[in-house]
Short mmCIF file of C-alpha atoms in Angstrom, two decimals:
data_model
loop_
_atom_site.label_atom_id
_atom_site.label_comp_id
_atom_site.label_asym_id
_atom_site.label_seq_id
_atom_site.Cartn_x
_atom_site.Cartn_y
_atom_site.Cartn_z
CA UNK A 1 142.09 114.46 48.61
CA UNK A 2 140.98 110.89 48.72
CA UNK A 3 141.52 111.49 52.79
CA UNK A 4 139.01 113.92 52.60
CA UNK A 5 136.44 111.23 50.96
CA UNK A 6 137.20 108.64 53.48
CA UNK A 7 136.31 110.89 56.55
CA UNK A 8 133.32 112.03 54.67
CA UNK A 9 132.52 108.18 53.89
CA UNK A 10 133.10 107.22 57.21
CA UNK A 11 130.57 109.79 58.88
CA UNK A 12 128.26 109.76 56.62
CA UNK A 13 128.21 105.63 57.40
CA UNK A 14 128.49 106.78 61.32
CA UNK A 15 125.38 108.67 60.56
CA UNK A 16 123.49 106.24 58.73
CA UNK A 17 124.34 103.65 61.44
CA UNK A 18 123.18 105.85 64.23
CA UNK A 19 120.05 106.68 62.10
CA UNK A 20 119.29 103.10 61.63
CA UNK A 21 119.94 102.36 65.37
CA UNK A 22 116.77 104.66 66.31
CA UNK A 23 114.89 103.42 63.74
CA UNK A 24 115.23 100.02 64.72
CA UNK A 25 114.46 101.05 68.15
CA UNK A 26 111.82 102.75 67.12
CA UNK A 27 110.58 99.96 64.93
CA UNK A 28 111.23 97.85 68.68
CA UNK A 29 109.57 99.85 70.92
CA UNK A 30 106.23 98.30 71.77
CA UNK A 31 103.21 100.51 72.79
CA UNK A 32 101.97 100.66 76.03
CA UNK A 33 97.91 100.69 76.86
CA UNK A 34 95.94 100.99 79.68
CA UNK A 35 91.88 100.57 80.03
CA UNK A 36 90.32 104.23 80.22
CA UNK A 37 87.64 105.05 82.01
CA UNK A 38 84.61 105.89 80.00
CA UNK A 39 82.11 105.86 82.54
CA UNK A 40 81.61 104.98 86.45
CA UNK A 41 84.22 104.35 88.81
CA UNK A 42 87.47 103.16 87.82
CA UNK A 43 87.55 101.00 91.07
CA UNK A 44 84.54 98.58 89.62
CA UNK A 45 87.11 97.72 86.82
CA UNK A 46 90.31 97.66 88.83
CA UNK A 47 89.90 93.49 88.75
CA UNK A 48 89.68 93.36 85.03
CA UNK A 49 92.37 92.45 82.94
CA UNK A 50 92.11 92.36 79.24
CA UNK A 51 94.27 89.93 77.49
CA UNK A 52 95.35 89.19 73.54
CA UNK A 53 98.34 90.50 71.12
CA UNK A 54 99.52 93.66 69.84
CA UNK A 55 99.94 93.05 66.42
CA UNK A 56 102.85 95.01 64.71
CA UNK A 57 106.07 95.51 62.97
CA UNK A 58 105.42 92.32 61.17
CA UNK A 59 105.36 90.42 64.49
CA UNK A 60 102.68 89.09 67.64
CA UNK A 61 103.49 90.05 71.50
CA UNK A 62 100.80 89.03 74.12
CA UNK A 63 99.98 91.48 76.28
CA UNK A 64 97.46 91.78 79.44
CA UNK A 65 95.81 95.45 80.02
CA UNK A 66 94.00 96.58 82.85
CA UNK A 67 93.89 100.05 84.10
CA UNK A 68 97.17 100.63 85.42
CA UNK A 69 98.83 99.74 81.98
CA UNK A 70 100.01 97.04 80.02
CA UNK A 71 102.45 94.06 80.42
CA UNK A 72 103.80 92.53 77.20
CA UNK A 73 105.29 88.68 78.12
CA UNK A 74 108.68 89.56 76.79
CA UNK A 75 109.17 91.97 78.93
CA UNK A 76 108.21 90.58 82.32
CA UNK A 77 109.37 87.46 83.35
CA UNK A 78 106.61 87.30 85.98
CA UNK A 79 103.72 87.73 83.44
CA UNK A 80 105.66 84.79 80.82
CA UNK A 81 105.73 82.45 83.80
CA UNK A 82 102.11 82.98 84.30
CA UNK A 83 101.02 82.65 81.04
CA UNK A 84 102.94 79.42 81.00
CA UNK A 85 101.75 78.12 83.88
CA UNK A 86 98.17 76.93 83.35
CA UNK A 87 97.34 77.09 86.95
CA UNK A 88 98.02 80.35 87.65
CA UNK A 89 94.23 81.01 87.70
CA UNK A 90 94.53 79.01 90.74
CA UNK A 91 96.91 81.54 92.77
CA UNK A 92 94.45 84.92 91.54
CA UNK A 93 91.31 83.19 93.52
CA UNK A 94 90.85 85.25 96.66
CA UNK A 95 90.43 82.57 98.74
CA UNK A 96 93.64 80.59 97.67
CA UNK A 97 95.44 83.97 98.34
CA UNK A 98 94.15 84.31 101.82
CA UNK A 99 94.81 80.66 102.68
CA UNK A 100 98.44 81.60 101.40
CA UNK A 101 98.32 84.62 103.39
CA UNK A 102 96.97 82.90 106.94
CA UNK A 103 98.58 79.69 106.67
CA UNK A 104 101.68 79.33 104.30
CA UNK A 105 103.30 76.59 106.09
CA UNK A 106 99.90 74.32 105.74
CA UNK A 107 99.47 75.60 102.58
CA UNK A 108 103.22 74.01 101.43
CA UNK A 109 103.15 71.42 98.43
CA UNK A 110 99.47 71.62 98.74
CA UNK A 111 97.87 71.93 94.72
CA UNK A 112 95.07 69.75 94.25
CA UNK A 113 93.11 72.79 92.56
CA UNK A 114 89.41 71.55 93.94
CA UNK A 115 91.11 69.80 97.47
CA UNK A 116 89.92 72.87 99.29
CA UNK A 117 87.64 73.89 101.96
CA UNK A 118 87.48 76.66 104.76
CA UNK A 119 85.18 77.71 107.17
CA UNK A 120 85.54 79.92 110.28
CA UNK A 121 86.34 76.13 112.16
CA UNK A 122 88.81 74.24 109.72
CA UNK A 123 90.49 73.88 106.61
CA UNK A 124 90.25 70.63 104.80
CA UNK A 125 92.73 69.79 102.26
CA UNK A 126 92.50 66.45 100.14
CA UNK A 127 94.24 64.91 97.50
CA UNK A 128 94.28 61.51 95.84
CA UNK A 129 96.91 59.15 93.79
CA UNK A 130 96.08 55.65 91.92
CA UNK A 131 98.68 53.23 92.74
CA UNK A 132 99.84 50.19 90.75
CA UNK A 133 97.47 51.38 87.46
CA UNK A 134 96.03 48.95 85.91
CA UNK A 135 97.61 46.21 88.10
CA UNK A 136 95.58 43.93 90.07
CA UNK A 137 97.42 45.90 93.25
CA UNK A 138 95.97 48.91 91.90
CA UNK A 139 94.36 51.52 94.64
CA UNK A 140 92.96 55.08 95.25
CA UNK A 141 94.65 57.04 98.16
CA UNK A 142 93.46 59.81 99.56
CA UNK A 143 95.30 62.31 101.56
CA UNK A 144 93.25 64.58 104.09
CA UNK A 145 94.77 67.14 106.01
CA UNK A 146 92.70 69.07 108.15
CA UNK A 147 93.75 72.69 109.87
CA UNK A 148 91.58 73.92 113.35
CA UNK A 149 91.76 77.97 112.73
CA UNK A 150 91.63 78.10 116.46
CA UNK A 151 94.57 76.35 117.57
CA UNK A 152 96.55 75.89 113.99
CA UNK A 153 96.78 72.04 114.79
CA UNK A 154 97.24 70.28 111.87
CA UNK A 155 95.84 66.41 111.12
CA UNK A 156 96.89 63.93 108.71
CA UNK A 157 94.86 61.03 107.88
CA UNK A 158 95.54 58.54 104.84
CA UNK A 159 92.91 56.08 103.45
CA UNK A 160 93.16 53.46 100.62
CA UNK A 161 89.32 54.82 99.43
CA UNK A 162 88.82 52.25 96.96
CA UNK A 163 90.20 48.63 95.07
CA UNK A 164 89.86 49.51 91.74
CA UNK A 165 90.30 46.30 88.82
CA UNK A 166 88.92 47.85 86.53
CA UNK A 167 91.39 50.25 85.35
CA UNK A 168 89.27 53.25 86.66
CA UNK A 169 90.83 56.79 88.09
CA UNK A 170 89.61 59.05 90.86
CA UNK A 171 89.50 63.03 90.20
CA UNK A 172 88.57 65.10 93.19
CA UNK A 173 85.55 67.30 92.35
CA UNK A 174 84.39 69.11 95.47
CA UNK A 175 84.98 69.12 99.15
CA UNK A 176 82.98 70.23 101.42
CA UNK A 177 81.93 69.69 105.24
CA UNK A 178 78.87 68.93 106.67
CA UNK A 179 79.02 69.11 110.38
CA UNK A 180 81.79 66.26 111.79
CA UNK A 181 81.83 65.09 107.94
CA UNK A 182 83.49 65.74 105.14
CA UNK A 183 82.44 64.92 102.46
CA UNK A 184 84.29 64.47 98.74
CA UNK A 185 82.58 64.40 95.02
CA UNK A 186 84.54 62.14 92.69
CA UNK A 187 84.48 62.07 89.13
CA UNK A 188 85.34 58.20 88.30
CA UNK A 189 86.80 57.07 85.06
CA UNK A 190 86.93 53.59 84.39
CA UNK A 191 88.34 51.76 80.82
CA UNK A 192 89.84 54.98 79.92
CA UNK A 193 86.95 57.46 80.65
CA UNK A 194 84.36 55.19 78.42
CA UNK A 195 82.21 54.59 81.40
CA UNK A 196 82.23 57.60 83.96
CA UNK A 197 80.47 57.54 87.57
CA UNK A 198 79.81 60.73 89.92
CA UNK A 199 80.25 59.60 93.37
CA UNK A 200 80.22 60.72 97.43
CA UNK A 201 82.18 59.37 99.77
CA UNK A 202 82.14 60.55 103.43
CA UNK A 203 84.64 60.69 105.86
CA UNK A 204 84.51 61.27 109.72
CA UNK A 205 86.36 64.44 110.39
CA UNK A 206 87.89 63.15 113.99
CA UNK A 207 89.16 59.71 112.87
CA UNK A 208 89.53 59.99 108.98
CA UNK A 209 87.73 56.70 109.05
CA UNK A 210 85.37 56.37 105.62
CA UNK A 211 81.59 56.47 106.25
CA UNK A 212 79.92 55.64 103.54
CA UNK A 213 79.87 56.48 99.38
CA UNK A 214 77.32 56.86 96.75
CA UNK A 215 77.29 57.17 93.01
CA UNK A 216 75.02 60.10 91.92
CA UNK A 217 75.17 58.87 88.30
CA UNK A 218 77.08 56.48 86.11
CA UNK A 219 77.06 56.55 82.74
CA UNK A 220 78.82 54.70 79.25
CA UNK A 221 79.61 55.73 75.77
CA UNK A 222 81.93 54.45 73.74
CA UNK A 223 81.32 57.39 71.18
CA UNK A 224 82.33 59.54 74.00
CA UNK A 225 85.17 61.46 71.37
CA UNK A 226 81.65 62.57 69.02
CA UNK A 227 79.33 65.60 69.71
CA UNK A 228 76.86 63.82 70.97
CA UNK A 229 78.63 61.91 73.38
CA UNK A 230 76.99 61.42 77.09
CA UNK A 231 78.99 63.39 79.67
CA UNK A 232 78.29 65.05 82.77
CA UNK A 233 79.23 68.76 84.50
CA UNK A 234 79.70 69.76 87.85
CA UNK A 235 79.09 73.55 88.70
CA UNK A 236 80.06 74.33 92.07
CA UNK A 237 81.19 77.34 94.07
CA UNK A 238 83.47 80.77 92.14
CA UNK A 239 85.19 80.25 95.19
CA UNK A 240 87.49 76.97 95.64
CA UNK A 241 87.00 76.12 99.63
CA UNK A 242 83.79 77.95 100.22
CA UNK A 243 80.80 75.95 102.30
CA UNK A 244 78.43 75.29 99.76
CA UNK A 245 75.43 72.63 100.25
CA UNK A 246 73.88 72.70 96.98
CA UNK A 247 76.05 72.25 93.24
CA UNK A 248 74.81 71.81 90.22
CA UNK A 249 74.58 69.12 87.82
CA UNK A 250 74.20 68.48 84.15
CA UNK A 251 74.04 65.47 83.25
CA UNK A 252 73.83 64.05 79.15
CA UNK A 253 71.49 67.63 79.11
CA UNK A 254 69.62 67.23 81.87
CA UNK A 255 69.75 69.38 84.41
CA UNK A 256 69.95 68.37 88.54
CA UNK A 257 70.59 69.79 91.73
CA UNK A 258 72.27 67.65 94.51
CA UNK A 259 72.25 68.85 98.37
CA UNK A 260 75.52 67.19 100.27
CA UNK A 261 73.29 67.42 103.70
CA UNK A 262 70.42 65.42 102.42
CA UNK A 263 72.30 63.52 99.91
CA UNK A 264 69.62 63.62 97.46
CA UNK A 265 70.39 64.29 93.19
CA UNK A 266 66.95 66.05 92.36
CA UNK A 267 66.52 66.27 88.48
CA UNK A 268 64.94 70.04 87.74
CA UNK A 269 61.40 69.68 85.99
CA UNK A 270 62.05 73.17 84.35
CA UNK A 271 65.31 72.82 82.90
CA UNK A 272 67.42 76.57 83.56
CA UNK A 273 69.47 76.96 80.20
CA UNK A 274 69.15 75.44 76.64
CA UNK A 275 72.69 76.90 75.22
CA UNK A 276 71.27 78.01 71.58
CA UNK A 277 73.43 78.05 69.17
CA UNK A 278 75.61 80.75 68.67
CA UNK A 279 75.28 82.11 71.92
CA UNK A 280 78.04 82.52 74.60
CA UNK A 281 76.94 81.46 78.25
CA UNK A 282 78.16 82.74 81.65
CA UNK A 283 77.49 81.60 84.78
CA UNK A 284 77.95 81.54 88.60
CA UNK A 285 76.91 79.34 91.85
CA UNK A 286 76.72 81.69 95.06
CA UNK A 287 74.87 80.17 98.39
CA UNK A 288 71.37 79.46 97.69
CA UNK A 289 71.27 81.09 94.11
CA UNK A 290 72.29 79.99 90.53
CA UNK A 291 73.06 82.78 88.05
CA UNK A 292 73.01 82.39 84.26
CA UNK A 293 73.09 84.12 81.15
CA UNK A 294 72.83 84.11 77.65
CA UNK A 295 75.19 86.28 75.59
CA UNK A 296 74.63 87.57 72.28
CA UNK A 297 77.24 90.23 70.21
CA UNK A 298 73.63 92.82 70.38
CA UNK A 299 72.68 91.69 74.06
CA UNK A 300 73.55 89.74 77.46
CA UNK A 301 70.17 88.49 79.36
CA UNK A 302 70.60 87.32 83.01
CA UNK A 303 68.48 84.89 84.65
CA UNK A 304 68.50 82.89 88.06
CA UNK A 305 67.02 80.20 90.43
CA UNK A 306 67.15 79.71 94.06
CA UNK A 307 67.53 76.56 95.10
CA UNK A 308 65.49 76.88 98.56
CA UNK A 309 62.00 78.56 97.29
CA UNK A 310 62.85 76.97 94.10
CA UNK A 311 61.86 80.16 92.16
CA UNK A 312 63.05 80.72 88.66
CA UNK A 313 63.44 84.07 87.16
CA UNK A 314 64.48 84.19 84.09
CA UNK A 315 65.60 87.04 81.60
CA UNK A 316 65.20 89.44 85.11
CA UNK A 317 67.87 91.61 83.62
CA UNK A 318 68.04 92.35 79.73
CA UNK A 319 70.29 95.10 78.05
CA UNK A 320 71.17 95.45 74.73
CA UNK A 321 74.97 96.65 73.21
CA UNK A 322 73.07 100.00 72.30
CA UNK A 323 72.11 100.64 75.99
CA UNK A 324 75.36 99.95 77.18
CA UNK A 325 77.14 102.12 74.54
CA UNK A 326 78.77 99.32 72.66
CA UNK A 327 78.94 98.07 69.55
CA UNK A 328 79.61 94.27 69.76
CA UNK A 329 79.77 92.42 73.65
CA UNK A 330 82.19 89.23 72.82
CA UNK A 331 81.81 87.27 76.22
CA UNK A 332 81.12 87.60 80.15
CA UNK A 333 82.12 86.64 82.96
CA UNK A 334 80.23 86.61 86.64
CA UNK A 335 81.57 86.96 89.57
CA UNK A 336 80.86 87.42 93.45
CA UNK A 337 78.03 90.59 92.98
CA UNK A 338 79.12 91.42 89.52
CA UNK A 339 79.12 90.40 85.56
CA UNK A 340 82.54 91.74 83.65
CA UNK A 341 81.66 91.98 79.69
CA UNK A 342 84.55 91.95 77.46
CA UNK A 343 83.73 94.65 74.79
CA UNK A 344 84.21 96.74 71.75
CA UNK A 345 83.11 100.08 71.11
CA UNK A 346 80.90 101.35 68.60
CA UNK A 347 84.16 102.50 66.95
CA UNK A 348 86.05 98.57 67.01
CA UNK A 349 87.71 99.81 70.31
CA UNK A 350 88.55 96.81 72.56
CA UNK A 351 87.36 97.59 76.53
CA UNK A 352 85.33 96.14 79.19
CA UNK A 353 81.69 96.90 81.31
CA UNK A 354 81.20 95.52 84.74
CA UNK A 355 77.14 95.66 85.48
CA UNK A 356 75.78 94.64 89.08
CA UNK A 357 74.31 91.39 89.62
CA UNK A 358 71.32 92.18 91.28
CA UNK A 359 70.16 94.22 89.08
CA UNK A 360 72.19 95.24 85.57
CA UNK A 361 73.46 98.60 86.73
CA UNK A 362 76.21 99.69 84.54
CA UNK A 363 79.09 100.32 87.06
CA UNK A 364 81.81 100.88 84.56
CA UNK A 365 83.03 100.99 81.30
CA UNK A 366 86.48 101.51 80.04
CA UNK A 367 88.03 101.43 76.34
CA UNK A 368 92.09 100.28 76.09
CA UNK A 369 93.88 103.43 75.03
CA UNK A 370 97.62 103.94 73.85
CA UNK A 371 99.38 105.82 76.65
CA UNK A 372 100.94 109.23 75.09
CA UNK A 373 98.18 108.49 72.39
CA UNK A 374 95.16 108.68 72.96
CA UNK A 375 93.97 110.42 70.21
CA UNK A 376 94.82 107.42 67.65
CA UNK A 377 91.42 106.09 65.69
CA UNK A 378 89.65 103.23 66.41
CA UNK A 379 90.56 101.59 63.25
CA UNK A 380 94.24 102.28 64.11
CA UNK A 381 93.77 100.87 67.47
CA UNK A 382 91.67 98.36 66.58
CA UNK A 383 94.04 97.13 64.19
CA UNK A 384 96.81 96.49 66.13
CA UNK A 385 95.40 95.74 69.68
CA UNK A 386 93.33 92.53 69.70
CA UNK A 387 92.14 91.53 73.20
CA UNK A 388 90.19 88.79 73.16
CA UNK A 389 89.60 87.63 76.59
CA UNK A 390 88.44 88.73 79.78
CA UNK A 391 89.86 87.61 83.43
CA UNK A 392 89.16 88.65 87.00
CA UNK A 393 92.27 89.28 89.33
CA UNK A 394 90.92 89.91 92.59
CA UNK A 395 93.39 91.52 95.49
CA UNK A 396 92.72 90.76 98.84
CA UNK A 397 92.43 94.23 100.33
CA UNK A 398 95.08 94.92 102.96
#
């Protein structure tokens, strides 16, 4: 009899074990989402990717959603390695992907992240090292390499830029080209970063051989770890190599424009922003126009100035969350002919809105939805899906 008993104890334990094996593979399985389309074409949204944690089973897993799905980083080793790798911004910019694309042998070992510039003529790469720090020995070097897209000749010219005693650094800014120059925008730390300088040095694109350099600014605090520390900010291109002749300055809150052709820092009269407090702020450099916004959780208001006719409009495009059908709009990004909001839903649904540029047409809006689910509440969803940022991954078409 007691045979009997056994083989009933062992199934029953067979069955239990089995039963617990789904449920733990239940309790395992992680959800997938994807952005739905609410509105507009899903192609205006096919560059946004949504990123955050799904919260459950007692546990975090980031995730990235766009509207093909979801990735989860334990699950993809591509998607861990990028979200390890800080730079991986870097290799998404649509102009580092063609470069990649039209010249992978030039581009080889090449990662200064703001060493780049392309036009339909050349490519100019440049890099720099400090040698012998703070040794009287010690030295900038900078590295140009310079591609013809006609002939895919490639030259390499080395110059010790500047003797530097004073324990200062050079950090490559901005490259750009202005006919048989090019010319480079340092940011300069000296004594550790207490004193900072903004300069321009020039280089003849034929020989290498340095022109000339200029400091735009130079400044000193040695309260620079406090709020109200002096500092400076250098807004430049969305693109990394694109020709650009005018940047943008701002510099211990005031506000400049600098032309690499004239070589003239021109401080604005009217400043453009004044970042209020509890307001987000988005922005973007393209040509001859500056865009900027403010952003609110009840409204985003877009403003620009062109930098030739020197006209300022500002607040030319104002919607509110109601006329975009949200409830709360968390941050924005813009980009080429387009601002991406990062969104939730009048119901606490994460998603995202792209609006044109020019003029604050909604183009799209999407909500993240559970695949095989999408009839689950916002509160559910809302609950365990928390996206909280919004990023731009551009394809080069083929």
């Amino acid at each position: 009899m007691w045979r009997y008993g056994l083989t009933i104890l062992i199934a029953v334990l067979a069955i239990s074990g089995i039963g617990a094996y789904y449920a733990i593979g239940r309790l395992n399985h992680l959800p997938e989402y994807k952005l739905e389309t609410v509105q507009g074409e899903p192609e205006e949204g096919a560059a946004v990717s949504l990123s955050g944690s799904y919260l459950g089973d007692m546990r975090s897993e980031p995730l990235n959603v766009n509207i093909e799905g979801s990735i989860y980083r334990s699950e993809d080793k591509v998607f861990r390695k990028r979200m390890m790798d800080a730079r991986s911004w870097f290799y998404n910019q649509p102009d580092i992907q063609k470069l990649l694309k039209d010249h992978k042998s030039f581009m080889r070992g090449k990662g200064y992240e703001t060493g780049f510039y392309r036009d339909e003529e050349l490519v100019i790469y440049a890099d720099v090292t400090t040698k012998g720090l703070n040794s009287d020995a010690q030295k900038s070097v900078l590295r140009l390499s310079l591609l013809s897209e006609d002939s895919g000749k490639v030259t390499d010219f080395e110059q010790t830029i500047l003797e530097m005693p004073d324990n200062g650094q050079l950090s490559i800014q901005d490259v750009q080209r202005v006919d048989d120059e090019a010319h480079l925008l340092f940011r300069k730390y000296i004594d550790r970063g207490i004193t900072e300088e903004l300069v321009v040095y020039v280089f003849d694109i034929g020989t290498g051989e340095q022109l000339r350099h200029s400091t735009l600014a130079s400044w000193s605090d040695k309260n620079k770890y406090k709020s109200d520390a002096q500092t400076a900010r250098v807004i430049a291109s969305d693109y990394i190599s694109a020709p650009q002749d005018m940047i943008f300055v701002i510099l211990n809150g005031k506000e400049y424009t600098y032309s690499y052709r004239s070589g003239l820092l021109t401080e604005l009269t009217d400043p453009l922003w004044h970042k209020a407090l509890g307001t987000g702020m988005a922005h973007s450099l393209q040509q001859d126009n500056f865009y900027y916004s403010e952003v609110r959780q009840d409204r985003i208001v877009l403003s620009r100035y062109n930098f030739i006719t020197k006209e300022q409009e500002t607040s030319y495009v104002t919607l509110t969350a109601e006329q975009l059908g949200v409830g709360v709009i968390k941050s924005a990004l813009i980009r080429s002919n387009r601002v991406y909001l990062l969104a939730d839903d009048k119901a606490g649904i994460p998603g995202a809105a792209v609006l044109d540029l020019a003029n604050g047409e909604l183009l799209y809006a999407g909500r993240a939805v559970e695949v095989g689910d999408e009839g689950k509440t916002g509160a559910e969803l809302s609950e365990n899906l928390r996206l909280l940022n919004i990023n731009i991954v551009e394809k080069l078409a083929d």
